[in-house]
PDB file of C-alpha atoms in Angstrom:
ATOM      1  CA  MET A   1      93.216 122.948 101.717  1.00  0.00           C
ATOM      2  CA  MET A   2      90.822 120.169 100.788  1.00  0.00           C
ATOM      3  CA  GLN A   3      91.207 118.484  97.436  1.00  0.00           C
ATOM      4  CA  LEU A   4      89.065 116.288  95.237  1.00  0.00           C
ATOM      5  CA  SER A   5      90.337 114.125  92.402  1.00  0.00           C
ATOM      6  CA  VAL A   6      87.873 112.985  89.751  1.00  0.00           C
ATOM      7  CA  ARG A   7      88.611 110.188  87.286  1.00  0.00           C
ATOM      8  CA  LEU A   8      86.154 109.375  84.506  1.00  0.00           C
ATOM      9  CA  VAL A   9      85.992 105.925  82.930  1.00  0.00           C
ATOM     10  CA  PRO A  10      83.392 105.535  80.174  1.00  0.00           C
ATOM     11  CA  ILE A  11      82.078 101.956  80.107  1.00  0.00           C
ATOM     12  CA  ASP A  12      79.780 102.227  77.102  1.00  0.00           C
ATOM     13  CA  HIS A  13      77.681 104.952  75.464  1.00  0.00           C
ATOM     14  CA  THR A  14      75.205 105.026  78.401  1.00  0.00           C
ATOM     15  CA  THR A  15      77.364 104.174  81.438  1.00  0.00           C
ATOM     16  CA  LEU A  16      80.124 106.162  83.138  1.00  0.00           C
ATOM     17  CA  VAL A  17      82.163 105.313  86.224  1.00  0.00           C
ATOM     18  CA  ILE A  18      83.461 108.290  88.206  1.00  0.00           C
ATOM     19  CA  THR A  19      86.130 107.580  90.784  1.00  0.00           C
ATOM     20  CA  LEU A  20      86.339 110.167  93.542  1.00  0.00           C
ATOM     21  CA  THR A  21      89.378 110.540  95.748  1.00  0.00           C
ATOM     22  CA  GLY A  22      89.763 113.044  98.534  1.00  0.00           C
ATOM     23  CA  GLU A  23      87.137 115.257 100.117  1.00  0.00           C
ATOM     24  CA  LEU A  24      83.772 116.299  98.700  1.00  0.00           C
ATOM     25  CA  ASP A  25      82.339 119.336 100.469  1.00  0.00           C
ATOM     26  CA  ARG A  26      81.152 122.847  99.668  1.00  0.00           C
ATOM     27  CA  THR A  27      84.637 123.939  98.599  1.00  0.00           C
ATOM     28  CA  THR A  28      85.218 120.983  96.205  1.00  0.00           C
ATOM     29  CA  ARG A  29      81.651 120.576  95.027  1.00  0.00           C
ATOM     30  CA  PRO A  30      82.249 122.861  91.978  1.00  0.00           C
ATOM     31  CA  VAL A  31      84.957 120.446  90.789  1.00  0.00           C
ATOM     32  CA  LEU A  32      82.481 117.556  90.756  1.00  0.00           C
ATOM     33  CA  ALA A  33      79.757 119.788  89.339  1.00  0.00           C
ATOM     34  CA  SER A  34      81.907 120.617  86.323  1.00  0.00           C
ATOM     35  CA  PHE A  35      81.887 116.905  85.424  1.00  0.00           C
ATOM     36  CA  LEU A  36      78.255 116.185  86.354  1.00  0.00           C
ATOM     37  CA  ASP A  37      76.556 119.265  84.891  1.00  0.00           C
ATOM     38  CA  PRO A  38      76.735 117.982  81.260  1.00  0.00           C
ATOM     39  CA  VAL A  39      75.402 114.520  82.163  1.00  0.00           C
ATOM     40  CA  PRO A  40      71.635 115.209  81.906  1.00  0.00           C
ATOM     41  CA  LYS A  41      72.059 116.466  78.293  1.00  0.00           C
ATOM     42  CA  SER A  42      74.293 113.566  77.264  1.00  0.00           C
ATOM     43  CA  PRO A  43      73.298 110.017  76.226  1.00  0.00           C
ATOM     44  CA  LEU A  44      74.410 108.755  79.665  1.00  0.00           C
ATOM     45  CA  THR A  45      71.756 107.085  81.742  1.00  0.00           C
ATOM     46  CA  HIS A  46      73.915 105.447  84.433  1.00  0.00           C
ATOM     47  CA  VAL A  47      76.647 107.176  86.454  1.00  0.00           C
ATOM     48  CA  LEU A  48      78.383 104.950  88.976  1.00  0.00           C
ATOM     49  CA  VAL A  49      80.460 106.689  91.628  1.00  0.00           C
ATOM     50  CA  ALA A  50      83.400 104.699  93.034  1.00  0.00           C
ATOM     51  CA  ALA A  51      83.603 106.206  96.485  1.00  0.00           C
ATOM     52  CA  GLY A  52      86.073 103.884  98.266  1.00  0.00           C
ATOM     53  CA  ASP A  53      88.765 106.593  98.334  1.00  0.00           C
ATOM     54  CA  LEU A  54      86.450 109.428  99.218  1.00  0.00           C
ATOM     55  CA  TRP A  55      87.750 110.302 102.660  1.00  0.00           C
ATOM     56  CA  PHE A  56      85.072 112.849 103.520  1.00  0.00           C
ATOM     57  CA  CYS A  57      81.721 113.925 102.112  1.00  0.00           C
ATOM     58  CA  ASP A  58      79.362 116.452 103.611  1.00  0.00           C
ATOM     59  CA  LEU A  59      75.706 117.180 102.893  1.00  0.00           C
ATOM     60  CA  SER A  60      76.481 119.597 100.039  1.00  0.00           C
ATOM     61  CA  GLY A  61      78.409 116.804  98.275  1.00  0.00           C
ATOM     62  CA  ILE A  62      75.515 114.364  98.670  1.00  0.00           C
ATOM     63  CA  GLU A  63      73.098 117.015  97.421  1.00  0.00           C
ATOM     64  CA  ARG A  64      75.201 117.381  94.231  1.00  0.00           C
ATOM     65  CA  LEU A  65      75.106 113.643  93.639  1.00  0.00           C
ATOM     66  CA  ALA A  66      71.347 113.582  94.335  1.00  0.00           C
ATOM     67  CA  LEU A  67      70.783 116.344  91.762  1.00  0.00           C
ATOM     68  CA  THR A  68      72.394 114.210  89.057  1.00  0.00           C
ATOM     69  CA  HIS A  69      70.534 111.109  90.317  1.00  0.00           C
ATOM     70  CA  ARG A  70      67.178 112.877  89.926  1.00  0.00           C
ATOM     71  CA  ALA A  71      68.105 114.049  86.390  1.00  0.00           C
ATOM     72  CA  LEU A  72      69.100 110.528  85.389  1.00  0.00           C
ATOM     73  CA  ARG A  73      65.953 109.002  86.883  1.00  0.00           C
ATOM     74  CA  ALA A  74      63.932 111.313  84.610  1.00  0.00           C
ATOM     75  CA  LYS A  75      65.779 109.633  81.712  1.00  0.00           C
ATOM     76  CA  GLY A  76      65.148 106.093  83.038  1.00  0.00           C
ATOM     77  CA  GLY A  77      68.564 105.670  84.646  1.00  0.00           C
ATOM     78  CA  HIS A  78      70.259 106.474  87.943  1.00  0.00           C
ATOM     79  CA  LEU A  79      73.386 107.556  89.755  1.00  0.00           C
ATOM     80  CA  ALA A  80      74.664 104.947  92.182  1.00  0.00           C
ATOM     81  CA  VAL A  81      77.470 104.886  94.729  1.00  0.00           C
ATOM     82  CA  ALA A  82      79.745 101.874  95.149  1.00  0.00           C
ATOM     83  CA  GLY A  83      82.320 101.011  97.785  1.00  0.00           C
ATOM     84  CA  ALA A  84      81.371 103.838 100.134  1.00  0.00           C
ATOM     85  CA  ARG A  85      82.714 103.926 103.672  1.00  0.00           C
ATOM     86  CA  PRO A  86      80.200 103.590 106.528  1.00  0.00           C
ATOM     87  CA  PRO A  87      79.868 107.335 107.292  1.00  0.00           C
ATOM     88  CA  LEU A  88      79.030 108.072 103.636  1.00  0.00           C
ATOM     89  CA  ARG A  89      76.554 105.171 103.473  1.00  0.00           C
ATOM     90  CA  ARG A  90      74.870 106.521 106.617  1.00  0.00           C
ATOM     91  CA  LEU A  91      74.662 110.063 105.211  1.00  0.00           C
ATOM     92  CA  ILE A  92      73.138 108.773 101.965  1.00  0.00           C
ATOM     93  CA  ALA A  93      70.620 106.677 103.930  1.00  0.00           C
ATOM     94  CA  LEU A  94      69.618 109.634 106.099  1.00  0.00           C
ATOM     95  CA  MET A  95      69.185 111.863 103.075  1.00  0.00           C
ATOM     96  CA  GLY A  96      67.261 109.155 101.249  1.00  0.00           C
ATOM     97  CA  GLU A  97      64.683 109.046 104.028  1.00  0.00           C
ATOM     98  CA  GLN A  98      63.722 112.612 103.148  1.00  0.00           C
ATOM     99  CA  ALA A  99      63.976 112.298  99.365  1.00  0.00           C
ATOM    100  CA  ASP A 100      61.557 110.783  96.924  1.00  0.00           C
ATOM    101  CA  ALA A 101      64.254 108.591  95.379  1.00  0.00           C
ATOM    102  CA  ALA A 102      67.257 107.567  97.432  1.00  0.00           C
ATOM    103  CA  ILE A 103      70.647 107.173  95.714  1.00  0.00           C
ATOM    104  CA  PRO A 104      71.326 103.436  95.325  1.00  0.00           C
ATOM    105  CA  VAL A 105      74.366 102.269  97.290  1.00  0.00           C
ATOM    106  CA  PHE A 106      76.251  99.093  96.459  1.00  0.00           C
ATOM    107  CA  ALA A 107      79.035  97.333  98.372  1.00  0.00           C
ATOM    108  CA  THR A 108      81.104  96.784  95.197  1.00  0.00           C
ATOM    109  CA  MET A 109      81.450  98.288  91.780  1.00  0.00           C
ATOM    110  CA  ALA A 110      80.631  94.882  90.265  1.00  0.00           C
ATOM    111  CA  GLU A 111      77.197  95.005  91.953  1.00  0.00           C
ATOM    112  CA  ALA A 112      76.611  98.564  90.763  1.00  0.00           C
ATOM    113  CA  LEU A 113      77.568  97.677  87.189  1.00  0.00           C
ATOM    114  CA  ALA A 114      75.290  94.622  87.238  1.00  0.00           C
ATOM    115  CA  ALA A 115      72.396  96.821  88.413  1.00  0.00           C
ATOM    116  CA  ALA A 116      73.147  99.169  85.499  1.00  0.00           C
ATOM    117  CA  GLY A 117      73.034  96.266  83.067  1.00  0.00           C
ATOM    118  CA  VAL A 118      76.761  96.077  82.349  1.00  0.00           C
ATOM    119  CA  ALA A 119      77.742  92.452  81.906  1.00  0.00           C
ATOM    120  CA  ALA A 120      81.535  92.565  82.066  1.00  0.00           C
ATOM    121  CA  TYR A 121      83.937  95.213  83.184  1.00  0.00           C
ATOM    122  CA  ARG A 122      87.492  95.035  84.470  1.00  0.00           C
ATOM    123  CA  PRO A 123      88.499  98.027  86.525  1.00  0.00           C
ATOM    124  CA  ALA A 124      91.831  99.598  85.733  1.00  0.00           C
ATOM    125  CA  GLY A 125      94.536  98.831  88.203  1.00  0.00           C
ATOM    126  CA  PRO A 126      95.915 101.440  90.517  1.00  0.00           C
ATOM    127  CA  ALA A 127      97.164 104.571  88.838  1.00  0.00           C
ATOM    128  CA  ARG A 128     100.762 104.143  87.769  1.00  0.00           C
ATOM    129  CA  ARG A 129     103.211 106.894  88.363  1.00  0.00           C
ATOM    130  CA  HIS A 130     105.541 107.789  85.603  1.00  0.00           C
ATOM    131  CA  LEU A 131     109.004 107.704  87.040  1.00  0.00           C
ATOM    132  CA  PRO A 132     112.223 108.210  85.146  1.00  0.00           C
ATOM    133  CA  ARG A 133     114.093 105.125  84.146  1.00  0.00           C
ATOM    134  CA  LEU A 134     117.470 104.750  85.734  1.00  0.00           C
ATOM    135  CA  ARG A 135     120.192 103.138  83.755  1.00  0.00           C
ATOM    136  CA  THR A 136     123.396 101.586  85.000  1.00  0.00           C
ATOM    137  CA  VAL A 137     126.475 103.651  84.304  1.00  0.00           C
ATOM    138  CA  GLN A 138     129.495 101.600  83.380  1.00  0.00           C
ATOM    139  CA  PRO A 139     132.769 102.644  84.983  1.00  0.00           C
ATOM    140  CA  ALA A 140     135.111 104.448  82.606  1.00  0.00           C
ATOM    141  CA  PRO A 141     138.082 102.347  81.458  1.00  0.00           C
ATOM    142  CA  ALA A 142     141.363 103.194  83.175  1.00  0.00           C
ATOM    143  CA  ALA A 143     143.537 105.699  81.313  1.00  0.00           C
ATOM    144  CA  PRO A 144     146.951 104.499  80.122  1.00  0.00           C
ATOM    145  CA  ALA A 145     149.808 105.281  82.581  1.00  0.00           C
ATOM    146  CA  GLU A 146     151.299 108.027  80.410  1.00  0.00           C
ATOM    147  CA  HIS A 147     148.014 109.972  80.535  1.00  0.00           C
ATOM    148  CA  ARG A 148     147.426 109.642  84.260  1.00  0.00           C
ATOM    149  CA  PRO A 149     148.099 112.698  86.345  1.00  0.00           C
ATOM    150  CA  LYS A 150     151.063 112.302  88.666  1.00  0.00           C
ATOM    151  CA  ARG A 151     150.264 112.225  92.334  1.00  0.00           C
ATOM    152  CA  PRO A 152     152.353 114.409  94.503  1.00  0.00           C
ATOM    153  CA  GLY A 153     154.646 112.284  96.604  1.00  0.00           C
ATOM    154  CA  PRO A 154     155.227 112.565 100.330  1.00  0.00           C
ATOM    155  CA  ARG A 155     157.357 115.509 101.336  1.00  0.00           C
TER     156      ARG A 155
END
């Protein structure tokens, strides 16, 4: 089964970074749509998609991004893709040839943020896993001789 992970990082009241990990296709498109559907009615004008960990994206995924891009353009903003792998860049370019407004693609998130008018932004480091802490167990002190069980001797 294909999976898509979506991580939202608000930058300011008009800019949102969405990090996509996994596969974006017709089966996972509703996951992304649940996050993007409210965008046109919000104060957001710039949505920047960090796509470096998007392993696969088909035409239906690009169409969903393009729908949000068109809605943001109507508000004076845009949706942009940053860090996309070559197949995704090619798919966006091919789709852009047939659309009135191609989705902007940037090599890095820093370039995408600069184009959105964001001066400074430090991306969060890799996601940290919460693992249990292990503590050292001290050996128990030896019991006094009178409390030690007697070992059976050789027979």
